Amino acid sequence: MSADIYKEIILDYYKNPRNKGTLESPDVSVRDSNPLCGDVIEMQMKFEGDKLREIKFNGDGCAISQASASILTEMVSGKTIEEARSLDKSALLENLGSPNLGPVRIKCALLSLKVMKMGIYQHLGGSDATPSPEDLASSR
Ligand code: FES
């Protein structure tokens, strides 16, 4: 995709975020920040059986991080926990328009993926809600 399409996607989701807000009585609530800038993404999730039934995000950050969080919530909402857990960063970047991001901006785009996986792990009962190195490898 061209750079213009990537910018259009980011701007659209940044200006009209989908799934932004809070859930009533979420099963899981997680947040993390990008250590390079301090920008924050928070996600809340509700599960039903083996499905991630609902997911919403809130955040304070750059257009890429916020648009990425919004797109990610659309990608995993209603999917199985396993599908969300194994979502690869390349799938998220593709939905962002395959931007050619440098090492700093890529962290903006992938912050939401890390937070989503932290939420899944918290739900699955991970001792400290921290994904394993193997699972996080796909969100770095
Ligand atoms: Fe902070 Fe992008 S500049 S997440």
XYZ file of N, CA and C and ligand atoms in Angstrom:
424
model
N 0.843 -1.195 0.000
C 0.000 0.000 0.000
C 0.879 1.246 0.000
N 0.334 2.309 -0.492
C 1.137 3.528 -0.575
C 1.158 4.226 0.779
N 2.112 5.162 0.912
C 2.216 5.921 2.162
C 0.941 6.708 2.412
N 0.272 7.138 1.326
C -0.944 7.930 1.502
C -2.053 7.107 2.147
N -2.170 5.854 1.728
C -3.208 5.006 2.303
C -2.941 4.815 3.795
N -1.703 4.590 4.142
C -1.339 4.429 5.551
C -1.745 5.673 6.346
N -1.424 6.860 5.801
C -1.773 8.096 6.526
C -3.285 8.257 6.635
N -3.994 7.907 5.583
C -5.458 8.014 5.616
C -6.049 7.106 6.691
N -5.561 5.871 6.747
C -6.066 4.914 7.745
C -5.803 5.444 9.150
N -4.574 5.878 9.397
C -4.213 6.373 10.736
C -5.087 7.568 11.118
N -5.224 8.510 10.197
C -5.995 9.717 10.511
C -7.467 9.394 10.751
N -7.995 8.488 9.926
C -9.398 8.119 10.073
C -9.648 7.525 11.463
N -8.826 6.581 11.854
C -9.023 5.924 13.161
C -8.680 6.850 14.318
N -7.770 7.769 14.087
C -7.397 8.700 15.154
C -8.541 9.685 15.404
N -9.138 10.147 14.313
C -10.215 11.137 14.452
C -11.545 10.492 14.844
N -11.786 9.277 14.366
C -13.051 8.575 14.657
C -12.756 7.209 15.252
N -12.209 7.194 16.462
C -11.790 5.904 17.015
C -12.961 4.960 17.261
N -12.787 3.718 16.857
C -13.771 2.684 17.136
C -13.367 1.998 18.440
N -14.386 1.610 19.210
C -14.177 0.889 20.476
C -13.374 1.681 21.499
N -13.483 3.008 21.439
C -12.815 3.806 22.472
C -13.797 4.017 23.614
N -13.321 3.890 24.838
C -14.191 4.099 25.992
C -13.929 3.053 27.050
N -14.903 2.885 27.924
C -14.736 1.915 29.011
C -15.909 0.943 29.021
N -15.650 -0.246 29.523
C -16.684 -1.274 29.653
C -17.206 -1.270 31.082
N -18.466 -1.599 31.207
C -19.015 -1.765 32.543
C -18.607 -3.143 33.053
N -18.085 -3.220 34.242
C -17.641 -4.475 34.847
C -16.778 -5.325 33.918
N -15.650 -4.817 33.487
C -14.776 -5.637 32.639
C -14.178 -6.796 33.434
N -13.874 -7.877 32.743
C -13.190 -8.995 33.402
C -11.727 -8.646 33.641
N -11.196 -7.836 32.747
C -9.777 -7.519 32.795
C -9.575 -6.060 32.407
N -8.666 -5.414 33.106
C -8.310 -4.039 32.765
C -6.792 -3.921 32.848
N -6.184 -3.530 31.757
C -4.710 -3.472 31.729
C -4.254 -2.177 31.060
N -3.085 -1.750 31.456
C -2.518 -0.567 30.805
C -1.008 -0.671 30.787
N -0.453 -0.003 29.801
C 1.003 0.064 29.723
C 1.349 1.337 28.962
N 2.615 1.707 29.060
C 3.025 2.925 28.371
C 4.238 2.643 27.510
N 4.428 3.494 26.562
C 5.621 3.437 25.733
C 6.734 4.142 26.514
N 7.773 3.413 26.903
C 8.800 4.024 27.756
C 9.529 5.179 27.074
N 9.459 5.231 25.762
C 10.188 6.282 25.043
C 9.502 7.639 25.151
N 8.172 7.621 25.334
C 7.450 8.897 25.310
C 6.462 9.025 26.465
N 6.143 7.929 27.131
C 5.178 7.975 28.235
C 3.731 7.854 27.794
N 3.485 7.736 26.497
C 2.107 7.598 26.024
C 1.502 6.294 26.536
N 0.214 6.352 26.824
C -0.448 5.252 27.536
C -1.575 4.654 26.708
N -1.688 3.335 26.784
C -2.872 2.637 26.257
C -3.442 1.791 27.401
N -4.743 1.904 27.565
C -5.437 1.073 28.541
C -6.482 0.261 27.781
N -6.634 -1.009 28.137
C -7.652 -1.835 27.489
C -8.488 -2.547 28.538
N -9.755 -2.661 28.233
C -10.661 -3.420 29.085
C -11.303 -4.508 28.235
N -11.483 -5.665 28.820
C -11.994 -6.812 28.075
C -13.059 -7.560 28.868
N -13.990 -8.135 28.098
C -14.970 -9.056 28.671
C -14.874 -10.354 27.886
N -14.877 -11.452 28.611
C -14.750 -12.764 27.981
C -16.031 -13.553 28.157
N -16.237 -14.477 27.241
C -17.384 -15.390 27.351
C -16.920 -16.725 26.806
N -16.807 -17.715 27.675
C -16.273 -19.005 27.241
C -14.859 -18.823 26.706
N -14.635 -19.298 25.491
C -13.290 -19.159 24.914
C -13.192 -17.942 24.000
N -14.153 -17.027 24.130
C -14.181 -15.850 23.239
C -13.865 -14.549 23.978
N -13.221 -13.673 23.261
C -13.040 -12.298 23.714
C -14.262 -11.537 23.207
N -15.244 -11.395 24.101
C -16.545 -10.896 23.644
C -16.517 -9.400 23.343
N -15.867 -8.621 24.194
C -15.849 -7.166 24.007
C -14.511 -6.614 24.444
N -14.060 -5.592 23.744
C -12.800 -4.950 24.116
C -12.907 -3.469 23.801
N -12.479 -2.660 24.749
C -12.449 -1.216 24.528
C -11.105 -0.678 24.984
N -10.742 0.464 24.432
C -9.465 1.053 24.819
C -9.647 2.514 25.181
N -8.701 2.976 25.941
C -8.566 4.399 26.212
C -7.090 4.703 26.128
N -6.779 5.932 25.855
C -5.363 6.214 25.776
C -5.084 7.666 25.598
N -3.819 7.936 25.716
C -3.362 9.290 25.554
C -2.037 9.181 24.824
N -2.047 9.545 23.556
C -0.805 9.374 22.827
C -0.895 9.818 21.392
N 0.124 9.474 20.664
C 0.242 9.922 19.272
C -0.808 9.235 18.389
N -0.959 9.772 17.210
C -1.973 9.261 16.281
C -1.733 7.790 15.962
N -0.491 7.389 15.796
C -0.218 5.989 15.428
C -0.632 5.052 16.567
N -0.275 5.399 17.799
C -0.602 4.500 18.912
C -2.113 4.389 19.110
N -2.807 5.497 18.972
C -4.258 5.477 19.213
C -4.996 4.785 18.070
N -4.585 5.060 16.843
C -5.222 4.412 15.690
C -4.954 2.911 15.722
N -3.753 2.548 16.088
C -3.393 1.136 16.160
C -4.255 0.412 17.199
N -4.464 1.048 18.350
C -5.294 0.428 19.402
C -6.720 0.234 18.898
N -7.229 1.223 18.198
C -8.599 1.141 17.702
C -8.736 0.023 16.664
N -7.794 -0.035 15.743
C -7.826 -1.079 14.713
C -7.694 -2.461 15.357
N -6.815 -2.551 16.331
C -6.601 -3.838 16.996
C -7.882 -4.321 17.687
N -8.598 -3.427 18.334
C -9.831 -3.854 19.009
C -10.821 -4.412 17.986
N -10.853 -3.815 16.805
C -11.748 -4.339 15.768
C -11.292 -5.725 15.301
N -9.987 -5.910 15.260
C -9.451 -7.182 14.764
C -9.739 -8.349 15.704
N -9.749 -8.093 17.016
C -9.851 -9.216 17.957
C -11.226 -9.355 18.619
N -12.067 -8.336 18.492
C -13.376 -8.394 19.136
C -14.189 -9.568 18.581
N -14.680 -10.421 19.469
C -15.483 -11.568 19.048
C -14.665 -12.778 18.626
N -13.352 -12.615 18.575
C -12.495 -13.743 18.191
C -12.254 -14.657 19.396
N -11.697 -15.830 19.132
C -11.368 -16.690 20.265
C -10.144 -16.119 20.981
N -10.023 -16.516 22.239
C -8.876 -16.084 23.031
C -7.586 -16.529 22.341
N -7.613 -17.736 21.791
C -6.412 -18.253 21.137
C -6.057 -17.412 19.908
N -7.076 -17.015 19.151
C -6.798 -16.180 17.971
C -6.205 -14.840 18.386
N -6.743 -14.249 19.459
C -6.221 -12.959 19.922
C -4.808 -13.128 20.471
N -4.598 -14.207 21.217
C -3.294 -14.437 21.826
C -2.208 -14.616 20.780
N -2.583 -15.243 19.675
C -1.555 -15.554 18.678
C -1.491 -14.517 17.552
N -2.238 -13.426 17.695
C -2.197 -12.401 16.645
C -0.767 -11.880 16.494
N -0.336 -11.827 15.270
C 1.040 -11.450 14.985
C 1.122 -9.963 14.646
N 2.262 -9.383 14.961
C 2.410 -7.944 14.683
C 2.269 -7.627 13.197
N 2.641 -8.568 12.340
C 2.546 -8.273 10.907
C 1.089 -8.095 10.477
N 0.173 -8.833 11.116
C -1.249 -8.688 10.779
C -1.745 -7.304 11.179
N -1.313 -6.837 12.349
C -1.724 -5.501 12.788
C -1.138 -4.434 11.863
N 0.139 -4.571 11.543
C 0.778 -3.572 10.683
C 0.143 -3.557 9.297
N -0.265 -4.726 8.837
C -0.931 -4.785 7.532
C -2.246 -4.005 7.575
N -2.996 -4.162 8.657
C -4.256 -3.423 8.774
C -4.042 -1.927 8.973
N -2.845 -1.565 9.386
C -2.508 -0.137 9.499
C -2.063 0.425 8.148
N -2.047 -0.413 7.122
C -1.634 0.054 5.802
C -0.173 -0.236 5.507
N 0.398 -1.177 6.241
C 1.804 -1.567 6.050
C 2.747 -0.378 6.024
N 2.688 0.438 7.068
C 3.574 1.600 7.083
C 5.032 1.186 7.215
N 5.872 1.980 6.643
C 7.298 1.740 6.762
C 7.804 2.563 7.947
N 7.646 2.001 9.152
C 7.954 2.762 10.356
C 9.361 2.479 10.841
N 10.009 3.493 11.363
C 11.337 3.314 11.940
C 11.236 2.681 13.310
N 12.370 2.438 13.944
C 12.388 1.722 15.223
C 11.647 2.438 16.344
N 11.546 3.755 16.295
C 10.838 4.484 17.346
C 9.334 4.427 17.106
N 8.921 4.709 15.883
C 7.487 4.750 15.595
C 6.851 3.353 15.615
N 7.649 2.329 15.374
C 7.072 0.978 15.400
C 6.599 0.655 16.821
N 7.277 1.207 17.810
C 6.845 0.983 19.199
C 5.491 1.642 19.445
N 5.244 2.766 18.777
C 3.924 3.413 18.882
C 2.861 2.455 18.358
N 3.144 1.842 17.224
C 2.147 0.986 16.567
C 1.910 -0.303 17.342
N 2.922 -0.796 18.038
C 2.802 -2.112 18.662
C 2.466 -2.065 20.153
N 2.394 -0.867 20.732
C 2.057 -0.764 22.156
C 0.714 -1.437 22.446
N -0.266 -1.200 21.580
C -1.604 -1.763 21.824
C -1.581 -3.291 21.788
N -0.765 -3.857 20.903
C -0.681 -5.319 20.806
C -0.130 -5.898 22.112
N 0.858 -5.224 22.663
C 1.433 -5.684 23.925
C 0.383 -5.623 25.041
N -0.366 -4.522 25.087
C -1.372 -4.362 26.139
C -2.470 -5.416 25.984
N -2.896 -5.664 24.750
C -3.946 -6.663 24.518
C -3.469 -8.032 25.004
N -2.215 -8.375 24.705
C -1.705 -9.686 25.129
C -1.540 -9.761 26.647
N -1.192 -8.641 27.274
C -1.141 -8.621 28.736
C -2.522 -8.935 29.310
N -3.553 -8.388 28.671
C -4.923 -8.629 29.137
C -5.316 -10.081 29.010
N -4.954 -10.683 27.889
C -5.263 -12.105 27.687
C -4.570 -12.937 28.768
N -3.326 -12.605 29.045
C -2.576 -13.385 30.036
C -3.147 -13.202 31.434
N -3.587 -11.980 31.700
C -4.197 -11.747 33.018
C -5.448 -12.623 33.145
N -6.230 -12.675 32.081
C -7.441 -13.487 32.099
C -7.120 -14.973 32.254
N -6.067 -15.398 31.592
C -5.704 -16.816 31.648
C -5.047 -17.181 32.971
N -4.811 -16.153 33.809
C -4.292 -16.443 35.133
C -2.794 -16.461 35.238
N -2.134 -15.769 34.310
C -0.682 -15.644 34.389
C -0.314 -15.042 35.739
N 0.727 -15.530 36.328
C 1.047 -15.150 37.696
C 1.168 -13.635 37.853
N 1.817 -12.977 36.914
C 1.944 -11.525 37.050
C 1.421 -10.815 35.811
N 0.552 -11.513 35.070
C -0.052 -10.936 33.871
C 0.983 -10.559 32.830
N 2.123 -11.227 32.887
C 3.154 -10.897 31.916
C 3.280 -12.026 30.899
N 3.117 -11.708 29.619
C 3.250 -12.745 28.596
C 4.654 -13.337 28.591
N 4.743 -14.560 28.113
C 6.041 -15.202 28.027
C 6.871 -14.501 26.956
N 8.186 -14.654 27.005
C 9.027 -14.030 25.978
C 8.634 -14.460 24.577
N 8.230 -15.734 24.434
C 7.864 -16.209 23.089
C 6.628 -15.479 22.581
N 5.645 -15.296 23.483
C 4.422 -14.645 23.037
C 4.650 -13.158 22.793
N 5.479 -12.568 23.607
C 5.710 -11.148 23.399
C 6.564 -10.890 22.171
N 7.307 -11.903 21.757
C 8.169 -11.720 20.580
C 7.367 -11.266 19.393
N 6.113 -11.685 19.311
C 5.319 -11.307 18.166
C 4.700 -9.929 18.323
N 4.890 -9.294 19.459
C 4.337 -7.947 19.596
C 5.442 -6.912 19.801
N 6.682 -7.312 19.660
C 7.764 -6.336 19.816
C 8.041 -5.611 18.533
Fe 4.284 7.956 22.135
Fe 3.819 7.270 19.704
S 4.952 9.004 20.345
S 3.313 6.160 21.476
